[in-house]
Amino acid sequence: MRLSVIAAALSATTLLAACSEQPSNNQTQASAKAPATQQVAQENLFLSKSPLPYMAPEFDKIGTELYEPAFDAGIKEQRIEIDAIANNPDAPTFENTLVAMEQSGTILKRTRAAFSNLSGLISDDEYQRINTKMAPIFAEHRDNIFLNKALFDRVAAVYDAKDALSKEDQRLVDYYYKQFVRAGAKLNEEQKQRMREINGDLSKLSTQFSQNIMKSFKEDTILVSDKAELAGLSDDDIASLKAAAEKAGKDGYMITLVNTTRQPILTSLENRELREKVWRTSSERAQKTNGPIAIEEAQLRAEKAQLLGFESWAHYQLDDRMAKTPEAVFTMLDDLAPKAVAKAKQEAELIQAAIEKDGKDFELQPWDWAYYGAKVRAELYNIDASLVKPYFEMNTVINDGLFFAMNKLYGITMKERNDLPTYHEDVFVWEVFNEDGSSIGLFYLDPYAREGKRGGAWMSAYVGQNHLQGTKPVIYNAQNIPKPAEGQPTLMTFSEVTTMFHEFGHAIHGLFSDVKYPSLAGTATARDFVEFPSQANEDWNIEPSVLANYAKHYQTGEPIPQELLNKLLESHTFNQGFDTTEYLAAALLDMEWHSIAPGTQIDDVAAFEKNALARHGIDYYPAPARYKSCYFSHIFAGGYSAGYYAYLWTEVFAADSFAHMQNEGGLSRKNGDHYRKEVLSRGNSRDLMQSYIEFRGQQPTTDALLKRRGLVDGNAE
């Protein structure tokens, strides 16, 4: 869940960062800016709004030397503004307290948005140094706001009189009041001091965890000297590994890891010893550096939850989410676990048979699953991956697939903006327009993997939409698609295509926001709702009219043969036992880490993981957890602690909503406009379940999810 605008300016894990530009009357009175701020403003672009369209960052002028002075000036500015609000002699009102807080921290929010985003996109030693230095400073500044008694008293007074306000205003008051209480505003002074210490420690630990992962990408590599060991890889793949080694100043071929237990290269490698080496390097990385951090973070979170009156960190986190209780999450996960494991074991039988058919006599291991699973998929569905990728050229996927579908659903059009600066030559920029020509905002796409960029795929914002300051959204998506050799086309896997549609689901959630207050806008929703729009957008990539428009051979322009397409779509649910098992294992690990009682002694991470998975009957060795604890960035360096279950929770909404749209006519403006109005535009400005009900007419059921994942017969009633 995203924090309030104030907290967003301070958080190291903010999903969206909103910019406020216009000071309130209270701020104007209070912001006789400190002399230091005035001096820095003459030299630092972060201290004034960007002159570019939509206040997009001036990437060509941003250097790391600007951040620390701007952070310093921004903290000073916001401290003055907050003090003025807290000490205002006038009676507290919605305007002079809540709205004034929404307006505070302009410099800090602007700088934080650029830094937090770019530090994950073009990170280097200097970004990491600044992050390490600033994390505890931000934590302290946040505590100075949310543990400010005078300020909380004013918020509480407005909260007690909120019934006279409009519904959206009430939503903002509720939101802020709960944020203060959850931060510890009702604690005594001794407890507040301990809270400050815990928050400072957690900020340092999560930053170090993240930086250890970044180091792992550089250090935990596999160097292959003999090209023959790479049998099974394409010439382009081998050339890419050769280039990676040369860039690192090494001879041979260098295999680097992505941030999951499963590694894509295992699908193709014929050499079993090398497959095992790659898998073990992945599975065992960062144990010495991040193992102790994971334990300490879990223990500190448990103590923090206890201070706030909760049984565990999971109880604390879920109290503010749709699931409400850990019991509800465990019930859902435990209900699916046996179905997933049973399906995975059925798949394993087919894979073991393929191993034996290949003349081998070993038992299936995790490093064998992807390789022999691909053989089974090819045999069952007669699919050769090398024959599929030429039909998914990236530019065609973007323009004739993704943008085509979005136009059919929402009437939007995209105009490329080559005149705007970017932080890297591989970044694309589009201006987004409604059907009537009115502008929506900017969309940046950063598709390729590179050194200094964190793994995975994600969405965030440089500028968030809100009517309070009149800002329109500046959104970006990031992926880690391998960049082809110079002059070669980018041919995507079907999985990468699906990810592109997924992330753009987040993007339109930010772009279509139509909310007054920045703290309630766009993706500022509960963690177990925010993944719903992204997952709901995935299925449009297999809608027949969309596929027909973009699945074309990059050289001939011929559409993908119907037989090959049918096989591709039929294979869509293959391996879902494995996929669901590895996901559930990770989600259950997350919940187990964050359900520990304060004072729980944990000495060994691997033992904790083994026992946790065994308790839930999901300790199936050939299908290990998607993330092991020591590189589980979502929960130890991101915002998903006791929240990784959200991907499955929201998939219930996504599958249910897509099935509903299909019943109502499929890819149509009627469906798209209704969904945009009731869900995508609303942010967190009203109850989230109510938004879904207004769109769907009822709460979701799990029926469509089970069919989507192939865990039940698709024809079952």
XYZ file of C-alpha atoms in Angstrom:
717
model
C 0.000 0.000 0.000
C 1.233 3.461 -0.774
C 1.642 5.837 2.142
C 0.316 9.367 2.341
C 1.919 12.019 0.175
C 4.071 13.054 3.128
C 5.206 9.502 3.716
C 5.697 8.961 -0.004
C 8.276 11.701 -0.053
C 10.239 9.833 2.590
C 9.767 6.171 1.778
C 12.574 4.231 0.094
C 10.039 1.839 -1.425
C 7.352 4.151 -2.803
C 5.452 2.725 -5.754
C 4.356 6.151 -6.955
C 5.785 9.544 -6.115
C 3.489 12.532 -6.508
C 4.626 16.123 -6.965
C 2.852 19.065 -5.398
C 3.515 22.486 -6.810
C 1.301 25.132 -5.227
C 1.701 26.083 -1.547
C -1.310 26.501 0.697
C -1.987 29.783 2.477
C -0.475 28.379 5.660
C 2.629 27.347 3.790
C 2.977 30.709 2.112
C 2.961 32.306 5.534
C 5.350 29.745 6.965
C 7.674 29.374 4.028
C 9.880 32.269 4.505
C 12.388 29.759 3.179
C 15.588 29.200 5.040
C 18.573 31.071 3.563
C 20.201 27.743 2.719
C 17.191 26.830 0.598
C 17.362 30.117 -1.278
C 21.045 29.647 -2.000
C 20.698 26.096 -3.260
C 17.700 27.075 -5.396
C 19.931 29.187 -7.606
C 21.975 26.127 -8.568
C 19.734 23.074 -8.226
C 16.970 22.178 -10.688
C 15.090 20.137 -8.063
C 14.204 23.295 -6.143
C 11.902 24.579 -8.854
C 9.353 22.803 -10.987
C 10.489 21.427 -14.303
C 9.714 23.625 -17.347
C 9.121 20.531 -19.489
C 5.620 19.363 -20.449
C 3.775 17.797 -17.496
C 6.753 18.808 -15.308
C 8.661 15.772 -16.601
C 12.180 15.556 -15.151
C 15.023 17.246 -16.998
C 16.937 13.986 -17.229
C 19.720 15.503 -19.313
C 20.538 17.897 -16.445
C 20.240 15.535 -13.477
C 23.502 14.556 -11.804
C 24.012 12.752 -8.525
C 25.655 15.860 -7.057
C 22.225 17.555 -6.992
C 20.475 15.082 -4.705
C 21.953 15.687 -1.267
C 21.663 19.503 -1.335
C 18.086 19.163 -2.614
C 17.207 16.597 0.045
C 18.626 18.876 2.705
C 16.709 21.874 1.403
C 13.533 19.833 0.973
C 13.621 18.469 4.514
C 14.171 21.960 5.899
C 11.315 23.346 3.838
C 8.888 20.638 4.896
C 9.938 20.916 8.540
C 8.983 24.600 8.477
C 5.684 23.836 6.757
C 4.752 21.047 9.159
C 5.661 23.137 12.184
C 3.424 25.920 10.881
C 0.519 23.478 10.508
C 1.050 21.885 13.925
C 1.385 25.230 15.706
C -1.307 27.134 13.833
C -3.267 29.150 16.466
C -6.460 28.802 14.439
C -8.819 25.927 15.178
C -8.002 22.832 13.115
C -9.971 22.475 9.905
C -9.790 20.162 6.941
C -8.203 22.930 4.857
C -5.629 24.235 7.307
C -4.546 20.771 8.447
C -5.186 17.938 5.966
C -5.008 19.948 2.749
C -1.999 21.849 4.081
C -0.192 18.559 4.717
C -1.065 17.355 1.228
C 0.560 20.520 -0.116
C 3.730 20.268 1.963
C 7.130 18.938 0.939
C 7.202 19.998 -2.704
C 10.980 19.981 -3.035
C 11.432 16.740 -1.135
C 8.757 14.923 -3.130
C 10.148 16.113 -6.454
C 13.692 15.095 -5.562
C 12.619 11.836 -3.984
C 10.628 10.878 -7.082
C 13.652 11.296 -9.346
C 16.106 9.638 -6.980
C 14.008 6.630 -5.973
C 13.165 5.854 -9.588
C 16.577 6.452 -11.135
C 18.384 4.561 -8.384
C 16.630 1.425 -9.631
C 17.199 2.219 -13.298
C 20.771 3.527 -13.564
C 22.230 2.722 -10.154
C 25.946 3.006 -9.494
C 28.188 3.334 -6.448
C 27.218 6.975 -5.946
C 23.485 6.247 -6.003
C 24.055 3.471 -3.491
C 26.150 5.711 -1.252
C 23.479 8.409 -1.233
C 20.755 5.847 -0.591
C 22.666 4.403 2.360
C 23.231 7.855 3.812
C 19.708 9.189 3.302
C 17.600 6.171 4.332
C 17.888 6.770 8.112
C 17.533 10.532 7.595
C 14.252 10.027 5.756
C 13.079 7.622 8.465
C 13.835 10.196 11.143
C 12.103 12.968 9.205
C 9.013 10.809 8.735
C 8.940 10.025 12.444
C 9.235 13.729 13.240
C 6.006 14.236 11.306
C 3.919 11.216 12.281
C 4.994 11.217 15.928
C 4.335 14.961 16.302
C 1.710 15.179 19.064
C 0.501 18.674 18.227
C 0.034 17.724 14.594
C -1.781 14.515 15.457
C -4.100 16.369 17.836
C -5.168 18.584 14.941
C -5.684 15.589 12.643
C -7.709 13.854 15.372
C -9.884 16.942 15.828
C -10.699 17.007 12.110
C -11.326 13.258 12.218
C -13.847 13.651 15.047
C -15.780 16.228 12.991
C -15.449 14.533 9.596
C -19.149 13.733 9.095
C -19.766 17.222 7.728
C -17.258 16.688 4.918
C -17.748 15.269 1.431
C -17.134 11.552 0.898
C -13.756 12.074 -0.770
C -12.680 14.511 1.941
C -13.735 11.988 4.582
C -11.673 9.342 2.799
C -8.595 11.566 3.062
C -9.217 12.252 6.752
C -9.662 8.537 7.479
C -6.511 7.795 5.535
C -4.342 10.304 7.381
C -5.752 9.482 10.788
C -4.992 5.807 10.323
C -1.510 6.584 9.036
C -0.739 8.558 12.184
C -2.099 5.857 14.481
C -0.257 3.116 12.610
C 2.954 5.149 12.829
C 2.654 5.313 16.621
C 1.037 8.688 17.282
C -0.829 7.277 20.309
C 2.281 5.815 21.958
C 3.895 7.304 25.054
C 7.238 9.070 24.758
C 9.311 6.040 25.718
C 7.520 3.912 23.151
C 7.910 6.610 20.516
C 11.638 6.695 21.107
C 11.855 2.941 20.622
C 9.746 3.290 17.472
C 12.215 5.821 16.111
C 15.081 3.437 16.782
C 13.323 0.540 15.079
C 12.405 2.622 12.043
C 15.964 3.849 11.695
C 17.338 0.327 11.937
C 14.817 -1.037 9.427
C 15.604 1.679 6.904
C 19.307 0.843 7.093
C 18.727 -2.897 6.879
C 16.356 -2.776 3.899
C 18.750 -0.492 2.040
C 21.648 -2.840 2.711
C 19.564 -5.855 1.656
C 18.801 -4.169 -1.662
C 22.394 -3.169 -2.251
C 23.580 -6.699 -1.505
C 21.254 -7.918 -4.251
C 22.701 -5.368 -6.663
C 26.206 -6.609 -5.773
C 25.042 -10.181 -6.306
C 24.110 -9.401 -9.901
C 27.760 -8.479 -10.482
C 29.458 -11.105 -8.321
C 27.252 -14.207 -8.536
C 27.901 -14.986 -12.176
C 28.891 -18.193 -13.969
C 31.888 -18.033 -16.284
C 32.041 -20.701 -18.987
C 35.312 -21.223 -20.826
C 34.262 -23.918 -23.287
C 31.653 -22.865 -25.841
C 30.614 -26.501 -26.208
C 29.097 -26.367 -22.725
C 26.545 -23.869 -24.056
C 24.951 -26.377 -26.417
C 21.257 -25.671 -26.793
C 21.607 -21.890 -26.839
C 21.126 -19.897 -30.020
C 24.045 -18.161 -31.714
C 22.622 -14.810 -30.612
C 22.373 -15.980 -26.992
C 25.970 -17.224 -27.047
C 27.149 -13.945 -28.572
C 25.352 -12.086 -25.800
C 27.145 -14.169 -23.131
C 30.453 -13.530 -24.871
C 29.769 -9.785 -24.906
C 28.883 -9.868 -21.194
C 32.226 -11.518 -20.387
C 34.150 -9.028 -22.493
C 32.397 -6.126 -20.816
C 33.454 -7.552 -17.448
C 37.042 -7.888 -18.699
C 36.964 -11.694 -18.684
C 37.570 -14.438 -21.192
C 34.870 -16.911 -22.106
C 31.107 -16.600 -21.702
C 29.414 -15.059 -18.667
C 25.972 -16.070 -17.429
C 24.279 -13.527 -15.178
C 21.241 -14.116 -12.993
C 17.765 -12.676 -12.832
C 16.145 -12.127 -9.451
C 14.137 -15.327 -9.126
C 15.113 -18.865 -8.197
C 14.243 -20.090 -11.687
C 16.619 -18.867 -14.424
C 15.385 -18.488 -18.038
C 18.607 -19.910 -19.486
C 17.840 -23.294 -17.904
C 15.155 -23.851 -20.529
C 17.789 -24.229 -23.254
C 21.012 -25.506 -21.671
C 21.690 -29.143 -22.572
C 24.652 -29.529 -20.197
C 23.197 -30.858 -16.930
C 26.243 -30.016 -14.819
C 26.098 -26.414 -15.995
C 22.346 -26.305 -15.351
C 22.930 -27.417 -11.780
C 25.700 -24.856 -11.333
C 23.457 -22.055 -12.593
C 20.563 -23.152 -10.384
C 22.689 -23.505 -7.248
C 24.343 -20.148 -7.843
C 20.868 -18.646 -8.077
C 19.395 -20.530 -5.132
C 22.292 -19.959 -2.746
C 23.169 -16.338 -3.491
C 23.507 -13.634 -0.827
C 23.113 -16.126 2.016
C 25.976 -14.779 4.113
C 25.141 -11.109 3.558
C 21.348 -11.119 3.546
C 20.537 -14.063 5.807
C 21.284 -12.146 9.028
C 19.477 -9.090 7.643
C 16.302 -11.090 6.925
C 16.268 -12.439 10.464
C 16.867 -9.038 12.049
C 14.254 -7.304 9.898
C 11.622 -9.919 10.771
C 12.407 -9.608 14.481
C 12.327 -5.798 14.430
C 9.032 -5.784 12.555
C 7.534 -8.151 15.110
C 8.631 -5.837 17.902
C 7.242 -2.806 16.084
C 3.900 -4.540 15.614
C 3.781 -5.378 19.309
C 4.438 -1.737 20.215
C 1.412 -0.816 18.135
C -0.793 -3.437 19.780
C -0.708 -6.168 17.140
C 0.030 -9.841 17.554
C 2.499 -9.910 14.650
C 3.732 -7.844 11.724
C 1.323 -9.727 9.481
C -1.593 -8.698 11.714
C -0.378 -5.093 11.600
C 0.042 -5.009 7.812
C -3.198 -6.779 6.959
C -5.302 -4.654 9.272
C -5.083 -1.939 6.625
C -5.635 -4.178 3.585
C -8.526 -5.922 1.929
C -7.656 -9.329 3.395
C -7.856 -7.854 6.940
C -6.312 -10.834 8.787
C -3.432 -13.314 8.343
C -5.947 -16.097 8.854
C -7.785 -15.057 5.691
C -4.546 -15.165 3.715
C -3.399 -18.488 5.121
C -6.847 -19.949 4.381
C -6.601 -18.905 0.731
C -3.009 -20.084 0.287
C -3.525 -23.356 2.140
C -6.641 -24.079 0.112
C -4.715 -23.769 -3.159
C -1.472 -25.423 -2.020
C -2.564 -29.082 -2.265
C -4.204 -28.461 -5.644
C -1.035 -26.801 -6.949
C 1.322 -29.482 -5.626
C -0.880 -32.235 -7.010
C -0.824 -30.541 -10.421
C 2.963 -30.053 -10.193
C 3.433 -33.762 -9.421
C 1.345 -34.676 -12.466
C 3.581 -32.425 -14.552
C 6.654 -33.994 -12.918
C 5.550 -37.458 -14.074
C 5.489 -36.240 -17.663
C 8.873 -34.583 -17.233
C 10.411 -37.699 -15.645
C 9.147 -39.707 -18.594
C 10.843 -37.222 -20.932
C 14.115 -37.667 -19.015
C 13.917 -41.420 -19.423
C 12.967 -41.084 -23.080
C 16.150 -39.033 -23.453
C 18.101 -42.075 -22.257
C 18.909 -40.649 -18.804
C 18.464 -42.430 -15.500
C 18.538 -39.542 -13.002
C 15.627 -38.310 -10.889
C 14.062 -34.950 -11.719
C 15.732 -32.032 -9.909
C 14.896 -28.287 -9.897
C 17.585 -27.553 -12.499
C 16.034 -30.111 -14.859
C 12.452 -28.862 -14.759
C 12.690 -25.975 -17.226
C 14.784 -27.900 -19.762
C 12.726 -31.070 -19.860
C 9.507 -29.164 -19.255
C 10.186 -27.346 -22.522
C 10.603 -30.722 -24.241
C 7.295 -31.929 -22.821
C 5.587 -28.710 -23.875
C 7.043 -29.067 -27.370
C 5.920 -32.687 -27.599
C 2.437 -32.067 -26.212
C 1.799 -28.948 -28.218
C 4.403 -29.251 -30.979
C 5.830 -25.831 -30.176
C 9.379 -24.777 -30.952
C 10.187 -21.562 -29.067
C 12.563 -20.483 -31.834
C 9.640 -20.581 -34.263
C 7.416 -18.488 -31.981
C 9.642 -15.515 -31.115
C 9.842 -14.111 -34.693
C 6.130 -13.327 -34.410
C 6.643 -11.111 -31.357
C 8.936 -8.293 -32.458
C 8.949 -5.646 -29.747
C 7.937 -2.549 -31.720
C 5.072 -4.444 -33.313
C 3.984 -5.821 -29.952
C 3.948 -2.290 -28.516
C 2.230 -0.441 -31.340
C 0.015 -3.070 -32.961
C -0.643 -5.110 -29.843
C -0.576 -3.145 -26.606
C -1.497 0.304 -27.926
C -4.029 -1.189 -30.346
C -5.831 -2.961 -27.506
C -5.793 0.137 -25.313
C -7.264 2.190 -28.136
C -10.073 -0.296 -28.627
C -10.855 -0.338 -24.909
C -10.336 3.295 -23.943
C -10.019 5.307 -27.157
C -6.532 6.529 -26.225
C -3.765 7.294 -28.709
C -0.007 7.539 -28.197
C 2.260 10.147 -29.817
C 5.979 9.488 -29.540
C 7.931 12.415 -28.054
C 11.496 12.235 -29.309
C 12.026 15.840 -28.241
C 11.968 15.046 -24.518
C 15.185 14.066 -22.727
C 15.609 10.610 -21.210
C 18.098 9.136 -18.765
C 19.211 6.409 -21.215
C 19.258 6.068 -24.980
C 17.046 2.964 -24.890
C 14.082 4.739 -23.247
C 10.967 5.556 -25.292
C 8.534 8.402 -24.489
C 4.923 8.873 -25.572
C 2.328 11.535 -24.883
C -1.068 9.982 -24.180
C -4.335 11.452 -25.462
C -8.035 10.761 -25.020
C -10.226 10.188 -28.054
C -11.353 13.830 -27.989
C -7.751 15.023 -28.207
C -7.426 16.060 -24.574
C -4.104 15.169 -23.022
C -3.692 12.577 -20.288
C 0.014 12.564 -19.494
C 3.369 11.050 -20.454
C 4.415 7.421 -20.620
C 8.055 6.253 -20.593
C 9.107 2.696 -21.452
C 12.506 1.331 -20.418
C 12.485 -2.204 -21.888
C 16.037 -3.568 -21.796
C 18.230 -5.199 -19.166
C 21.542 -3.499 -18.379
C 24.108 -3.123 -15.649
C 22.904 -0.865 -12.833
C 19.226 -1.667 -13.412
C 17.458 -3.809 -10.860
C 15.880 -7.048 -11.971
C 12.256 -7.704 -12.755
C 9.584 -5.446 -14.196
C 7.709 -2.591 -12.554
C 5.806 0.663 -12.875
C 6.238 3.940 -11.052
C 5.738 7.666 -11.531
C 7.778 10.829 -11.670
C 4.667 12.975 -11.351
C 1.333 11.753 -10.015
C -2.103 12.980 -11.036
C -4.153 15.140 -8.695
C -6.600 18.025 -9.038
C -5.375 19.776 -5.898
C -2.290 21.080 -7.678
C -3.536 20.372 -11.196
C -0.782 17.886 -12.072
C -1.082 15.240 -14.752
C 0.716 11.898 -14.564
C 4.222 11.106 -15.800
C 4.431 7.313 -15.635
C 7.038 4.741 -16.608
C 7.301 0.988 -17.079
C 10.543 -0.958 -16.780
C 11.345 -4.453 -18.017
C 14.524 -6.489 -18.390
C 14.303 -7.872 -21.913
C 17.736 -8.949 -23.208
C 18.960 -6.367 -25.696
C 19.839 -7.880 -29.071
C 23.072 -7.272 -30.916
C 23.372 -3.981 -32.788
C 21.042 -3.886 -35.767
C 19.069 -6.975 -34.773
C 15.347 -6.948 -33.925
C 14.086 -7.464 -30.391
C 12.205 -10.753 -30.538
C 10.206 -11.340 -27.370
C 9.112 -14.480 -25.607
C 5.390 -14.815 -25.042
C 6.083 -14.405 -21.328
C 7.779 -11.056 -21.989
C 4.770 -9.969 -24.046
C 2.480 -10.852 -21.158
C 4.691 -8.900 -18.753
C 4.513 -5.856 -21.021
C 0.710 -5.955 -20.938
C 0.820 -6.513 -17.159
C 2.973 -3.474 -16.454
C 0.898 -1.275 -18.731
C -2.086 -2.269 -16.596
C -0.298 -0.488 -13.754
C 0.484 2.387 -16.110
C -3.135 3.044 -17.057
C -4.069 2.850 -13.366
C -1.772 5.849 -12.921
C -2.571 7.568 -16.222
C -6.373 7.359 -15.878
C -6.433 8.601 -12.295
C -9.081 11.303 -11.796
C -8.766 12.138 -8.095
C -8.466 15.384 -6.158
C -5.908 14.452 -3.508
C -2.470 13.038 -4.349
C -2.495 10.636 -1.387
C -5.563 8.908 -2.860
C -4.657 9.033 -6.544
C -3.589 6.441 -9.084
C -2.019 3.323 -7.633
C -2.227 4.655 -4.058
C -4.308 1.650 -3.062
C -3.910 -1.329 -0.765
C -1.231 -3.821 -1.810
C -3.885 -6.469 -2.285
C -5.732 -4.310 -4.792
C -2.949 -2.584 -6.715
C -2.024 -5.720 -8.702
C -5.602 -6.180 -9.900
C -5.518 -3.689 -12.818
C -2.149 -5.020 -13.982
C -3.235 -8.649 -13.982
C -6.569 -7.738 -15.534
C -4.668 -6.186 -18.445
C -2.646 -9.337 -19.146
C -5.389 -11.309 -20.841
C -5.916 -8.758 -23.584
C -2.707 -10.002 -25.204
C -4.464 -13.254 -26.124
C -7.737 -11.681 -27.260
C -8.132 -12.944 -30.853
C -8.502 -9.557 -32.558
C -5.469 -8.207 -30.691
C -3.336 -11.235 -31.518
C -4.337 -10.998 -35.157
C -3.122 -7.416 -35.217
C 0.349 -7.914 -33.720
C 1.445 -11.568 -33.897
C 3.128 -11.220 -37.285
C 6.496 -12.396 -38.572
C 8.994 -9.569 -38.272
C 10.480 -10.266 -41.721
C 7.532 -11.306 -43.863
C 4.641 -9.651 -42.064
C 2.746 -12.926 -42.275
C 0.413 -13.613 -39.333
C 1.349 -16.378 -36.966
C 0.020 -19.649 -38.414
C -3.278 -20.579 -36.829
C -2.041 -24.037 -35.910
C 1.013 -22.602 -34.131
C -1.153 -19.992 -32.414
C -3.630 -22.625 -31.274
C -0.830 -24.697 -29.826
C 0.632 -21.628 -28.108
C -2.698 -20.766 -26.504
C -3.394 -24.390 -25.569
C -0.025 -24.518 -23.839
C -0.917 -21.413 -21.829
C -1.895 -23.461 -18.766
C 0.940 -25.983 -19.094
C 3.317 -25.905 -16.125
C 0.761 -24.046 -14.019
C 1.234 -26.600 -11.260
C 4.899 -25.637 -11.052
C 4.208 -21.917 -11.462
C 1.508 -21.892 -8.795
C 3.532 -24.022 -6.398
C 6.641 -21.835 -6.615
C 4.519 -18.722 -6.141
C 2.560 -20.134 -3.181
C 5.800 -21.264 -1.549
C 7.168 -17.724 -1.722
C 3.901 -16.199 -0.483
C 3.795 -18.619 2.451
C 7.444 -17.903 3.297
C 6.570 -14.214 3.430
C 3.616 -14.838 5.740
C 5.632 -17.147 7.995
C 8.482 -14.638 8.367
C 6.006 -11.963 9.352
C 3.824 -14.056 11.642
C 6.577 -14.663 14.189
C 5.996 -13.416 17.722
C 8.283 -10.741 19.196
C 11.433 -12.256 20.623
C 11.357 -15.333 18.381
C 14.851 -16.758 18.052
C 15.850 -17.712 14.497
C 19.357 -19.009 13.959
C 19.273 -20.475 10.477
C 17.427 -19.078 7.459
C 17.461 -22.337 5.497
C 16.013 -24.276 8.439
C 13.313 -21.649 8.911
C 12.380 -21.909 5.229
C 12.300 -25.712 5.266
C 10.099 -25.911 8.353
C 7.774 -23.160 7.132
C 7.118 -24.869 3.792
C 6.710 -28.277 5.410
C 3.991 -26.913 7.713
C 1.930 -26.034 4.659
C 2.654 -29.157 2.649
C 4.355 -27.248 -0.121
C 7.935 -28.421 0.417
C 8.124 -30.072 -2.988
C 11.832 -29.976 -3.848
C 11.605 -30.046 -7.683
C 9.399 -26.921 -7.528
C 11.147 -24.586 -5.046
C 9.947 -21.184 -3.896
C 10.084 -18.476 -6.537
C 12.239 -16.459 -4.151
C 14.300 -17.722 -1.270
C 14.599 -15.387 1.671
C 18.070 -14.015 0.962
C 17.052 -12.515 -2.391
C 13.364 -11.935 -1.648
C 13.577 -8.213 -2.342
C 9.808 -7.782 -2.405
C 9.551 -8.398 1.324
C 12.926 -7.371 2.746
C 13.766 -4.398 0.521
C 10.421 -3.497 -1.029
C 6.935 -2.776 0.192
C 5.480 -6.289 0.094
C 6.254 -7.586 3.600
C 3.265 -9.763 4.560
C 1.929 -8.769 1.150
C 3.349 -11.070 -1.503
C 0.063 -12.997 -1.381
C -1.460 -9.949 -3.085
C -0.566 -11.191 -6.571
C -2.845 -14.185 -6.090
C -5.482 -12.271 -4.134
C -5.793 -9.721 -6.922
C -5.677 -12.408 -9.605
C -9.058 -13.467 -8.259
C -10.326 -9.979 -9.151
C -8.496 -9.992 -12.486
C -9.790 -13.366 -13.658
C -13.315 -12.590 -12.478
C -13.361 -9.177 -14.157
C -11.986 -10.484 -17.461
C -14.551 -13.283 -17.529
C -17.231 -10.663 -16.870
C -15.994 -8.456 -19.718
C -15.959 -11.422 -22.074
C -19.576 -12.108 -21.183
C -20.381 -8.444 -21.843
C -18.858 -8.218 -25.306
C -15.113 -8.460 -24.761
C -12.812 -5.800 -26.234
C -15.165 -2.827 -26.451
C -15.355 0.821 -25.489
C -18.426 0.063 -23.409
C -16.432 -2.333 -21.241
C -13.305 -0.195 -21.213
C -15.041 3.065 -20.367
C -17.066 1.458 -17.582
C -13.951 -0.152 -16.083
C -12.004 3.098 -16.398
C -14.766 5.077 -14.689
C -15.416 2.727 -11.773
C -11.950 1.283 -11.092
C -8.998 2.890 -12.866
C -9.974 6.519 -12.328
C -10.943 6.154 -8.668
C -7.607 5.394 -7.027
C -8.235 5.089 -3.308
C -10.868 7.826 -3.200
C -13.561 5.355 -2.113
C -13.777 1.877 -0.621
C -11.906 -0.461 -2.963
C -14.390 -3.311 -2.844
C -17.137 -0.817 -3.570
C -15.253 0.271 -6.694
C -15.122 -3.346 -7.839
C -18.800 -3.917 -7.109
C -19.755 -0.743 -9.003
C -17.893 -2.169 -12.005
C -18.775 -5.854 -11.711
C -22.110 -5.806 -9.898
C -20.916 -8.210 -7.203
C -17.844 -9.351 -5.294
C -15.464 -11.652 -7.200
C -15.465 -15.440 -6.977
C -12.511 -17.827 -7.445
C -14.137 -19.793 -10.277
C -12.430 -17.935 -13.116
C -9.053 -18.020 -11.333
C -9.051 -21.810 -10.990
C -9.864 -22.149 -14.685
C -7.274 -19.529 -15.652
C -4.526 -21.449 -13.857
C -5.709 -24.810 -15.160
C -6.309 -26.145 -11.650
C -9.834 -27.262 -12.550
C -11.510 -28.366 -15.747
C -12.183 -25.281 -17.846
C -15.640 -26.669 -18.648
C -16.605 -27.180 -15.016
C -19.675 -25.353 -13.831
